[in-house]
């Protein structure tokens, strides 16, 4: 296969802009409202809980981005798969993180926290229409997407979040309480589990299409420079997202005096900003949530357009329009219905995406072995389905006890990990012992 001789590097300015865009793409409403809930419940165990959370909520997505940069193109992540598995994975992923779940959720959360506190009556439908139209306008020009999110929307969100973080340090509204629930027993483990459940590693695979395309749009096309640029972007993203999580976790831990009756992290954050900033605090929070959700829907629309237009030769604008229209329709069914019907698929796709990232990482550093993507995906699909059924709560009690006793990591919903890693190792060793890897390389 021919490689580009262009060795142009990404400039510092472009690296910063794309890094800010990457941070904004990941910073959805869930990422803003989850850490306060963790901080409140972890209390005095905030640091160990947050360390575990950062490993899976920031470390895994960053690792996925780095691996995508190594392979050069997002679709190379699945190129060793059988065609049916390849197409099935990408279609399932983009439908799930696009119009079926993540995008409608972003629209409804933006409405619930960005507009509903200020109006009387139900305005979800008109809000969804306006929100969708803005998403379309920002999506139709990919360069404007990079510039707008990287230069305008992200700095605005960072300033807003920084204001909340500084206020939390200067004006804490209470002292951290004793940890509750599983945080009292194993705060690091619980933090790891909660971070894994953010599913940002899945989003990283989808956003890879947008990020690599943004790098290419700056004239950077060589494999080495794409890998280097992606590593720098992943590092900046990790620092920004990690700082955001730590700050918001601290807000939750030190807001004990005003959190009575709070049902979730969103309400904790809402109570806090109102207490500190008054009515202007409500507007501040609304601005953060709407910008976060908008950056997510724009990025996911762009990712869907990149995949379906390049794979099936569809018109990019037509794909974007279809994705946004379907999102607008599904959003009006309400957040609970969206989660109920879409969550199982998301819970299965997330470990499958991680398995493919690990298999690609191994293939990159050990090109002499036959890629183990097929076995990794099949094993992860099987055991990941078991984990998803466990999380959803549909496994019978008798089977649940058997799995808990005999299936490693089942109790932390990662029983797929050991079979996946074992499958990759065994496949790699067999390819070396049988010589199939050498033959494959020679054939290429």
Short mmCIF file of C-alpha atoms in Angstrom, two decimals:
data_model
loop_
_atom_site.label_atom_id
_atom_site.label_comp_id
_atom_site.label_asym_id
_atom_site.label_seq_id
_atom_site.Cartn_x
_atom_site.Cartn_y
_atom_site.Cartn_z
CA UNK A 1 0.00 0.00 0.00
CA UNK A 2 1.37 3.39 -0.96
CA UNK A 3 1.98 5.90 1.79
CA UNK A 4 1.84 9.67 1.50
CA UNK A 5 5.22 11.40 1.25
CA UNK A 6 3.76 14.59 2.73
CA UNK A 7 5.38 15.01 6.14
CA UNK A 8 3.69 18.27 7.11
CA UNK A 9 3.19 18.62 10.86
CA UNK A 10 0.18 20.10 12.61
CA UNK A 11 0.91 23.62 13.84
CA UNK A 12 0.66 24.50 17.51
CA UNK A 13 -2.33 26.74 16.85
CA UNK A 14 -4.21 24.02 14.94
CA UNK A 15 -3.31 21.46 17.61
CA UNK A 16 -4.84 23.65 20.30
CA UNK A 17 -7.96 24.38 18.25
CA UNK A 18 -8.61 20.71 17.41
CA UNK A 19 -7.87 19.74 21.02
CA UNK A 20 -10.47 22.22 22.25
CA UNK A 21 -12.91 20.84 19.68
CA UNK A 22 -12.21 17.33 20.96
CA UNK A 23 -12.85 18.38 24.56
CA UNK A 24 -16.12 20.03 23.53
CA UNK A 25 -17.26 16.97 21.58
CA UNK A 26 -16.86 14.78 24.67
CA UNK A 27 -18.27 17.31 27.12
CA UNK A 28 -21.91 16.35 26.85
CA UNK A 29 -24.50 17.09 29.49
CA UNK A 30 -23.92 13.78 31.22
CA UNK A 31 -20.25 14.61 31.65
CA UNK A 32 -21.18 17.90 33.32
CA UNK A 33 -23.82 16.58 35.71
CA UNK A 34 -22.31 13.21 36.67
CA UNK A 35 -19.22 14.28 38.71
CA UNK A 36 -21.21 16.29 41.31
CA UNK A 37 -23.21 13.15 42.14
CA UNK A 38 -20.00 11.16 42.52
CA UNK A 39 -18.48 13.86 44.71
CA UNK A 40 -21.51 14.05 46.99
CA UNK A 41 -21.71 10.30 47.54
CA UNK A 42 -17.95 9.70 47.76
CA UNK A 43 -17.51 12.54 50.27
CA UNK A 44 -14.20 12.21 52.10
CA UNK A 45 -13.21 9.43 49.68
CA UNK A 46 -13.41 11.79 46.71
CA UNK A 47 -9.75 11.45 45.73
CA UNK A 48 -9.59 7.63 45.47
CA UNK A 49 -13.03 7.53 43.83
CA UNK A 50 -12.06 10.21 41.34
CA UNK A 51 -8.76 8.49 40.52
CA UNK A 52 -10.66 5.35 39.52
CA UNK A 53 -13.20 7.40 37.60
CA UNK A 54 -10.54 9.30 35.66
CA UNK A 55 -8.88 6.03 34.62
CA UNK A 56 -11.92 4.81 32.74
CA UNK A 57 -13.72 8.08 31.90
CA UNK A 58 -10.62 9.89 30.60
CA UNK A 59 -7.86 7.29 30.25
CA UNK A 60 -9.77 4.83 28.06
CA UNK A 61 -11.11 7.45 25.62
CA UNK A 62 -7.63 9.01 25.35
CA UNK A 63 -6.14 5.55 24.68
CA UNK A 64 -8.75 4.96 21.98
CA UNK A 65 -7.88 8.27 20.32
CA UNK A 66 -4.15 7.47 20.38
CA UNK A 67 -4.73 4.05 18.79
CA UNK A 68 -6.94 5.62 16.12
CA UNK A 69 -4.10 8.01 15.35
CA UNK A 70 -1.72 5.05 15.04
CA UNK A 71 -3.88 3.21 12.51
CA UNK A 72 -4.33 6.48 10.59
CA UNK A 73 -8.01 6.21 9.72
CA UNK A 74 -10.94 5.33 11.93
CA UNK A 75 -12.17 2.60 9.56
CA UNK A 76 -8.79 0.85 9.83
CA UNK A 77 -9.83 -0.07 13.36
CA UNK A 78 -12.11 -2.73 11.92
CA UNK A 79 -10.48 -3.50 8.56
CA UNK A 80 -9.30 -7.00 9.68
CA UNK A 81 -12.89 -7.97 10.59
CA UNK A 82 -15.14 -10.09 8.41
CA UNK A 83 -17.30 -7.78 6.29
CA UNK A 84 -20.53 -8.56 8.15
CA UNK A 85 -18.88 -7.83 11.53
CA UNK A 86 -17.19 -4.70 10.18
CA UNK A 87 -20.33 -3.14 8.76
CA UNK A 88 -22.49 -4.35 11.64
CA UNK A 89 -20.22 -2.74 14.22
CA UNK A 90 -20.00 0.66 12.56
CA UNK A 91 -23.67 0.88 11.69
CA UNK A 92 -24.64 -0.13 15.21
CA UNK A 93 -22.18 2.33 16.73
CA UNK A 94 -23.20 5.34 14.68
CA UNK A 95 -26.91 4.68 15.02
CA UNK A 96 -26.50 4.27 18.80
CA UNK A 97 -24.32 7.33 19.44
CA UNK A 98 -26.31 9.23 16.83
CA UNK A 99 -30.07 9.41 16.28
CA UNK A 100 -31.09 6.40 18.39
CA UNK A 101 -29.71 7.40 21.78
CA UNK A 102 -26.94 9.93 22.41
CA UNK A 103 -28.22 12.78 20.23
CA UNK A 104 -31.88 12.64 21.37
CA UNK A 105 -30.63 12.43 24.97
CA UNK A 106 -28.54 15.56 24.43
CA UNK A 107 -31.56 17.42 23.05
CA UNK A 108 -33.81 16.43 25.95
CA UNK A 109 -31.19 17.21 28.60
CA UNK A 110 -30.54 20.61 26.98
CA UNK A 111 -34.26 21.29 27.21
CA UNK A 112 -34.72 20.00 30.78
CA UNK A 113 -31.80 22.01 32.20
CA UNK A 114 -31.39 24.80 29.68
CA UNK A 115 -34.93 26.03 29.06
CA UNK A 116 -37.55 24.31 31.21
CA UNK A 117 -36.56 26.03 34.50
CA UNK A 118 -37.39 29.39 32.90
CA UNK A 119 -40.74 28.67 31.23
CA UNK A 120 -44.21 27.45 32.08
CA UNK A 121 -45.66 24.62 30.01
CA UNK A 122 -44.20 22.05 27.64
CA UNK A 123 -42.02 23.46 24.88
CA UNK A 124 -39.95 20.36 24.07
CA UNK A 125 -41.15 20.13 20.45
CA UNK A 126 -40.32 23.72 19.40
CA UNK A 127 -37.07 23.56 21.38
CA UNK A 128 -36.07 20.33 19.63
CA UNK A 129 -36.83 21.86 16.22
CA UNK A 130 -34.75 25.00 16.87
CA UNK A 131 -31.94 22.98 18.45
CA UNK A 132 -31.90 20.63 15.45
CA UNK A 133 -31.81 23.50 12.96
CA UNK A 134 -28.81 25.04 14.73
CA UNK A 135 -27.10 21.64 14.72
CA UNK A 136 -27.61 21.38 10.96
CA UNK A 137 -26.27 24.87 10.30
CA UNK A 138 -23.09 24.12 12.26
CA UNK A 139 -22.63 20.69 10.68
CA UNK A 140 -22.84 21.52 6.98
CA UNK A 141 -19.36 23.08 6.88
CA UNK A 142 -16.71 20.92 8.55
CA UNK A 143 -14.11 23.71 8.69
CA UNK A 144 -16.57 26.05 10.39
CA UNK A 145 -17.31 23.18 12.78
CA UNK A 146 -13.65 23.02 13.84
CA UNK A 147 -13.29 26.79 14.11
CA UNK A 148 -16.60 27.44 15.89
CA UNK A 149 -16.31 24.66 18.45
CA UNK A 150 -12.57 25.03 18.95
CA UNK A 151 -12.38 28.83 19.01
CA UNK A 152 -15.75 29.94 20.41
CA UNK A 153 -17.93 27.29 22.06
CA UNK A 154 -15.21 25.46 24.01
CA UNK A 155 -13.53 28.55 25.49
CA UNK A 156 -16.98 29.77 26.54
CA UNK A 157 -17.69 26.47 28.31
CA UNK A 158 -14.26 26.44 29.97
CA UNK A 159 -14.81 29.99 31.30
CA UNK A 160 -18.23 29.04 32.68
CA UNK A 161 -16.93 25.85 34.32
CA UNK A 162 -13.89 27.71 35.70
CA UNK A 163 -16.22 30.24 37.34
CA UNK A 164 -18.04 27.41 39.13
CA UNK A 165 -14.77 25.73 40.14
CA UNK A 166 -13.28 28.93 41.57
CA UNK A 167 -16.48 29.63 43.48
CA UNK A 168 -16.37 26.11 44.95
CA UNK A 169 -12.82 26.69 46.19
CA UNK A 170 -13.54 30.14 47.63
CA UNK A 171 -17.05 29.55 48.93
CA UNK A 172 -17.57 25.87 49.84
CA UNK A 173 -21.13 25.19 50.96
CA UNK A 174 -20.26 22.44 53.40
CA UNK A 175 -17.70 19.83 54.33
CA UNK A 176 -17.37 16.46 52.60
CA UNK A 177 -19.51 13.85 54.36
CA UNK A 178 -18.65 10.25 55.07
CA UNK A 179 -18.74 8.15 51.89
CA UNK A 180 -21.96 6.31 51.17
CA UNK A 181 -22.90 3.14 49.33
CA UNK A 182 -20.09 1.27 47.59
CA UNK A 183 -17.81 4.30 47.96
CA UNK A 184 -17.53 3.42 51.64
CA UNK A 185 -16.24 -0.07 50.80
CA UNK A 186 -14.19 0.25 47.60
CA UNK A 187 -14.07 3.86 46.36
CA UNK A 188 -11.47 3.23 43.64
CA UNK A 189 -13.34 0.24 42.23
CA UNK A 190 -16.65 2.09 42.28
CA UNK A 191 -15.02 5.09 40.60
CA UNK A 192 -13.63 2.81 37.88
CA UNK A 193 -17.07 1.32 37.31
CA UNK A 194 -18.83 4.68 37.15
CA UNK A 195 -16.24 6.04 34.74
CA UNK A 196 -16.65 3.01 32.51
CA UNK A 197 -20.39 3.61 32.46
CA UNK A 198 -19.93 7.09 30.93
CA UNK A 199 -19.24 5.18 27.67
CA UNK A 200 -16.89 7.89 26.43
CA UNK A 201 -14.60 5.17 25.07
CA UNK A 202 -17.40 4.31 22.65
CA UNK A 203 -17.80 7.96 21.73
CA UNK A 204 -14.03 8.18 21.13
CA UNK A 205 -14.27 5.60 18.36
CA UNK A 206 -17.11 7.52 16.74
CA UNK A 207 -15.44 10.93 17.16
CA UNK A 208 -12.26 9.52 15.62
CA UNK A 209 -13.78 10.13 12.19
CA UNK A 210 -14.21 13.83 12.96
CA UNK A 211 -10.84 14.35 14.66
CA UNK A 212 -8.74 12.62 11.99
CA UNK A 213 -10.66 14.43 9.26
CA UNK A 214 -9.93 17.72 11.05
CA UNK A 215 -6.21 16.85 11.14
CA UNK A 216 -6.27 15.94 7.43
CA UNK A 217 -8.04 19.22 6.60
CA UNK A 218 -4.93 21.06 7.82
CA UNK A 219 -2.81 19.29 5.21
CA UNK A 220 -1.44 16.63 7.59
CA UNK A 221 -1.65 13.27 5.82
CA UNK A 222 1.43 11.18 6.69
CA UNK A 223 0.89 8.27 9.09
CA UNK A 224 3.64 9.40 11.46
CA UNK A 225 2.35 12.97 11.72
CA UNK A 226 -1.27 11.88 12.18
CA UNK A 227 -0.20 9.59 15.03
CA UNK A 228 1.91 12.35 16.61
CA UNK A 229 -0.85 14.95 16.28
CA UNK A 230 -3.49 12.64 17.72
CA UNK A 231 -1.27 11.90 20.71
CA UNK A 232 -0.87 15.61 21.44
CA UNK A 233 -4.62 16.17 21.04
CA UNK A 234 -5.41 13.25 23.37
CA UNK A 235 -3.04 14.67 25.99
CA UNK A 236 -4.61 18.14 25.94
CA UNK A 237 -8.10 16.61 25.99
CA UNK A 238 -7.13 14.50 29.03
CA UNK A 239 -5.88 17.51 30.98
CA UNK A 240 -9.00 19.57 30.23
CA UNK A 241 -11.50 16.79 30.83
CA UNK A 242 -9.70 15.58 33.95
CA UNK A 243 -9.68 19.09 35.37
CA UNK A 244 -13.37 19.48 34.60
CA UNK A 245 -14.25 16.22 36.36
CA UNK A 246 -12.14 17.03 39.43
CA UNK A 247 -13.62 20.51 39.78
CA UNK A 248 -17.22 19.35 39.45
CA UNK A 249 -16.58 16.42 41.77
CA UNK A 250 -15.29 18.88 44.37
CA UNK A 251 -18.44 20.97 43.90
CA UNK A 252 -20.55 17.94 44.79
CA UNK A 253 -18.40 16.96 47.77
CA UNK A 254 -18.53 20.44 49.30
CA UNK A 255 -22.20 21.21 48.60
CA UNK A 256 -23.61 19.08 51.42
CA UNK A 257 -25.53 21.94 53.02
CA UNK A 258 -27.78 22.57 50.01
CA UNK A 259 -28.25 19.15 48.41
CA UNK A 260 -31.21 17.87 50.42
CA UNK A 261 -33.76 16.58 47.97
CA UNK A 262 -31.39 16.50 45.00
CA UNK A 263 -32.18 13.46 42.85
CA UNK A 264 -29.16 13.60 40.54
CA UNK A 265 -25.99 15.47 39.69
CA UNK A 266 -27.88 17.95 37.57
CA UNK A 267 -29.98 19.08 40.52
CA UNK A 268 -26.91 19.23 42.77
CA UNK A 269 -25.22 21.51 40.27
CA UNK A 270 -28.39 23.56 39.84
CA UNK A 271 -28.79 24.06 43.61
CA UNK A 272 -25.14 25.02 43.89
CA UNK A 273 -25.01 27.65 41.14
CA UNK A 274 -28.27 29.18 42.35
CA UNK A 275 -26.91 29.42 45.91
CA UNK A 276 -23.65 31.05 44.76
CA UNK A 277 -24.74 33.10 41.76
CA UNK A 278 -28.50 33.50 42.26
CA UNK A 279 -30.63 33.92 39.15
CA UNK A 280 -27.53 34.60 37.08
CA UNK A 281 -26.30 31.19 38.22
CA UNK A 282 -29.29 29.53 36.62
CA UNK A 283 -28.49 31.29 33.37
CA UNK A 284 -24.83 30.27 33.72
CA UNK A 285 -25.77 26.62 34.13
CA UNK A 286 -28.25 26.80 31.26
CA UNK A 287 -25.52 28.20 29.04
CA UNK A 288 -23.10 25.41 29.97
CA UNK A 289 -25.64 22.67 29.37
CA UNK A 290 -26.90 24.04 26.06
CA UNK A 291 -23.38 24.59 24.71
CA UNK A 292 -22.26 21.14 25.89
CA UNK A 293 -25.25 19.42 24.30
CA UNK A 294 -24.97 21.42 21.09
CA UNK A 295 -21.28 20.61 20.66
CA UNK A 296 -22.10 16.94 21.16
CA UNK A 297 -24.96 16.84 18.64
CA UNK A 298 -22.88 18.72 16.06
CA UNK A 299 -19.94 16.37 16.50
CA UNK A 300 -22.07 13.23 16.35
CA UNK A 301 -23.90 14.45 13.25
CA UNK A 302 -20.54 15.09 11.59
CA UNK A 303 -19.28 11.64 12.60
CA UNK A 304 -22.37 9.97 11.13
CA UNK A 305 -22.00 11.98 7.93
CA UNK A 306 -18.31 11.04 7.63
CA UNK A 307 -19.02 7.33 7.95
CA UNK A 308 -22.17 6.87 5.89
CA UNK A 309 -21.04 9.16 3.06
CA UNK A 310 -17.61 7.52 2.71
CA UNK A 311 -18.83 3.94 3.16
CA UNK A 312 -22.06 3.93 1.19
CA UNK A 313 -21.31 6.86 -1.17
CA UNK A 314 -24.24 8.85 0.19
CA UNK A 315 -24.48 12.63 0.01
CA UNK A 316 -22.96 14.08 3.19
CA UNK A 317 -25.59 16.79 3.60
CA UNK A 318 -28.40 14.29 3.06
CA UNK A 319 -26.99 12.05 5.79
CA UNK A 320 -26.68 14.99 8.19
CA UNK A 321 -30.22 16.11 7.47
CA UNK A 322 -31.63 12.60 7.98
CA UNK A 323 -29.73 12.05 11.24
CA UNK A 324 -30.88 15.37 12.69
CA UNK A 325 -34.51 14.91 11.64
CA UNK A 326 -34.65 11.42 13.19
CA UNK A 327 -32.99 12.81 16.33
CA UNK A 328 -35.60 15.57 16.57
CA UNK A 329 -38.45 13.05 16.29
CA UNK A 330 -37.03 10.55 18.83
CA UNK A 331 -36.18 13.33 21.32
CA UNK A 332 -39.89 14.04 21.71
CA UNK A 333 -40.51 10.57 23.16
CA UNK A 334 -38.73 11.72 26.32
CA UNK A 335 -35.49 10.85 28.06
CA UNK A 336 -36.73 7.82 30.02
CA UNK A 337 -38.11 6.07 26.94
CA UNK A 338 -34.91 6.74 25.01
CA UNK A 339 -32.76 5.22 27.75
CA UNK A 340 -35.06 2.22 28.27
CA UNK A 341 -34.96 1.08 24.64
CA UNK A 342 -31.39 2.06 23.71
CA UNK A 343 -29.27 1.39 26.78
CA UNK A 344 -28.79 -2.39 26.27
CA UNK A 345 -27.29 -1.85 22.81
CA UNK A 346 -24.98 0.87 24.15
CA UNK A 347 -23.80 -1.40 26.97
CA UNK A 348 -22.89 -4.11 24.47
CA UNK A 349 -21.24 -1.83 21.92
CA UNK A 350 -18.94 -0.11 24.44
CA UNK A 351 -16.84 -3.18 25.39
CA UNK A 352 -16.81 -4.31 21.73
CA UNK A 353 -15.31 -0.95 20.75
CA UNK A 354 -12.67 -1.24 23.49
CA UNK A 355 -11.84 -4.80 22.38
CA UNK A 356 -11.22 -3.61 18.81
CA UNK A 357 -9.04 -0.77 20.09
CA UNK A 358 -6.90 -3.25 22.07
CA UNK A 359 -6.67 -5.63 19.08
CA UNK A 360 -5.58 -2.74 16.83
CA UNK A 361 -2.98 -1.65 19.39
CA UNK A 362 -1.49 -5.16 19.44
CA UNK A 363 -1.52 -5.37 15.63
CA UNK A 364 0.25 -2.02 15.35
CA UNK A 365 3.13 -3.00 17.61
CA UNK A 366 3.32 -6.65 16.50
CA UNK A 367 2.67 -6.57 12.75
CA UNK A 368 4.20 -10.03 12.41
CA UNK A 369 1.15 -11.66 14.06
CA UNK A 370 -2.21 -12.20 12.45
CA UNK A 371 -4.77 -9.59 13.61
CA UNK A 372 -7.06 -10.98 16.31
CA UNK A 373 -9.98 -8.61 15.71
CA UNK A 374 -12.54 -11.29 14.83
CA UNK A 375 -11.96 -13.45 17.90
CA UNK A 376 -11.75 -10.37 20.14
CA UNK A 377 -15.06 -9.03 18.84
CA UNK A 378 -16.93 -12.34 19.03
CA UNK A 379 -15.79 -13.13 22.59
CA UNK A 380 -16.48 -9.58 23.76
CA UNK A 381 -19.88 -9.59 22.10
CA UNK A 382 -20.77 -12.79 23.97
CA UNK A 383 -19.53 -11.80 27.43
CA UNK A 384 -20.44 -8.13 26.95
CA UNK A 385 -24.03 -9.21 26.40
CA UNK A 386 -23.89 -11.02 29.74
CA UNK A 387 -22.59 -7.83 31.40
CA UNK A 388 -25.32 -5.75 29.74
CA UNK A 389 -28.01 -8.15 30.96
CA UNK A 390 -26.50 -7.92 34.45
CA UNK A 391 -26.56 -4.12 34.42
CA UNK A 392 -30.12 -3.98 33.10
CA UNK A 393 -31.16 -6.56 35.72
CA UNK A 394 -32.69 -9.28 33.55
CA UNK A 395 -30.46 -12.19 34.61
CA UNK A 396 -32.28 -14.67 36.90
CA UNK A 397 -31.05 -14.70 40.49
CA UNK A 398 -29.80 -18.31 40.28
CA UNK A 399 -27.66 -17.57 37.20
CA UNK A 400 -26.52 -14.31 38.71
CA UNK A 401 -25.12 -16.15 41.72
CA UNK A 402 -23.33 -18.67 39.50
CA UNK A 403 -21.78 -15.96 37.34
CA UNK A 404 -20.74 -13.94 40.40
CA UNK A 405 -18.98 -16.99 41.86
CA UNK A 406 -17.28 -18.33 38.73
CA UNK A 407 -17.01 -15.57 36.12
CA UNK A 408 -14.07 -13.22 36.79
CA UNK A 409 -14.90 -9.49 36.93
CA UNK A 410 -18.63 -10.19 36.54
CA UNK A 411 -19.51 -8.21 39.68
CA UNK A 412 -17.90 -5.08 38.19
CA UNK A 413 -19.55 -5.64 34.79
CA UNK A 414 -16.33 -6.33 32.89
CA UNK A 415 -16.46 -10.11 32.49
CA UNK A 416 -15.62 -9.57 28.80
CA UNK A 417 -12.10 -8.32 29.53
CA UNK A 418 -10.26 -11.56 30.38
CA UNK A 419 -11.81 -13.65 27.54
CA UNK A 420 -11.01 -10.81 25.11
CA UNK A 421 -7.36 -10.50 26.17
CA UNK A 422 -6.97 -14.29 26.28
CA UNK A 423 -8.42 -14.60 22.78
CA UNK A 424 -6.01 -11.98 21.41
CA UNK A 425 -2.99 -13.66 23.02
CA UNK A 426 -3.97 -17.17 21.88
CA UNK A 427 -4.75 -16.01 18.32
CA UNK A 428 -1.43 -14.17 18.13
CA UNK A 429 0.58 -17.14 19.40
CA UNK A 430 -1.19 -19.56 17.07
CA UNK A 431 -0.49 -17.33 14.06
CA UNK A 432 3.22 -17.32 14.93
CA UNK A 433 3.40 -21.06 15.59
CA UNK A 434 1.54 -22.00 12.41
CA UNK A 435 3.28 -19.43 10.24
CA UNK A 436 -0.01 -17.93 9.06
CA UNK A 437 1.07 -14.45 10.12
CA UNK A 438 4.20 -14.61 7.97
CA UNK A 439 2.21 -15.83 4.98
CA UNK A 440 -0.30 -13.04 5.47
CA UNK A 441 2.44 -10.43 5.51
CA UNK A 442 4.08 -11.90 2.41
CA UNK A 443 0.76 -11.91 0.58
CA UNK A 444 0.36 -8.22 1.32
#
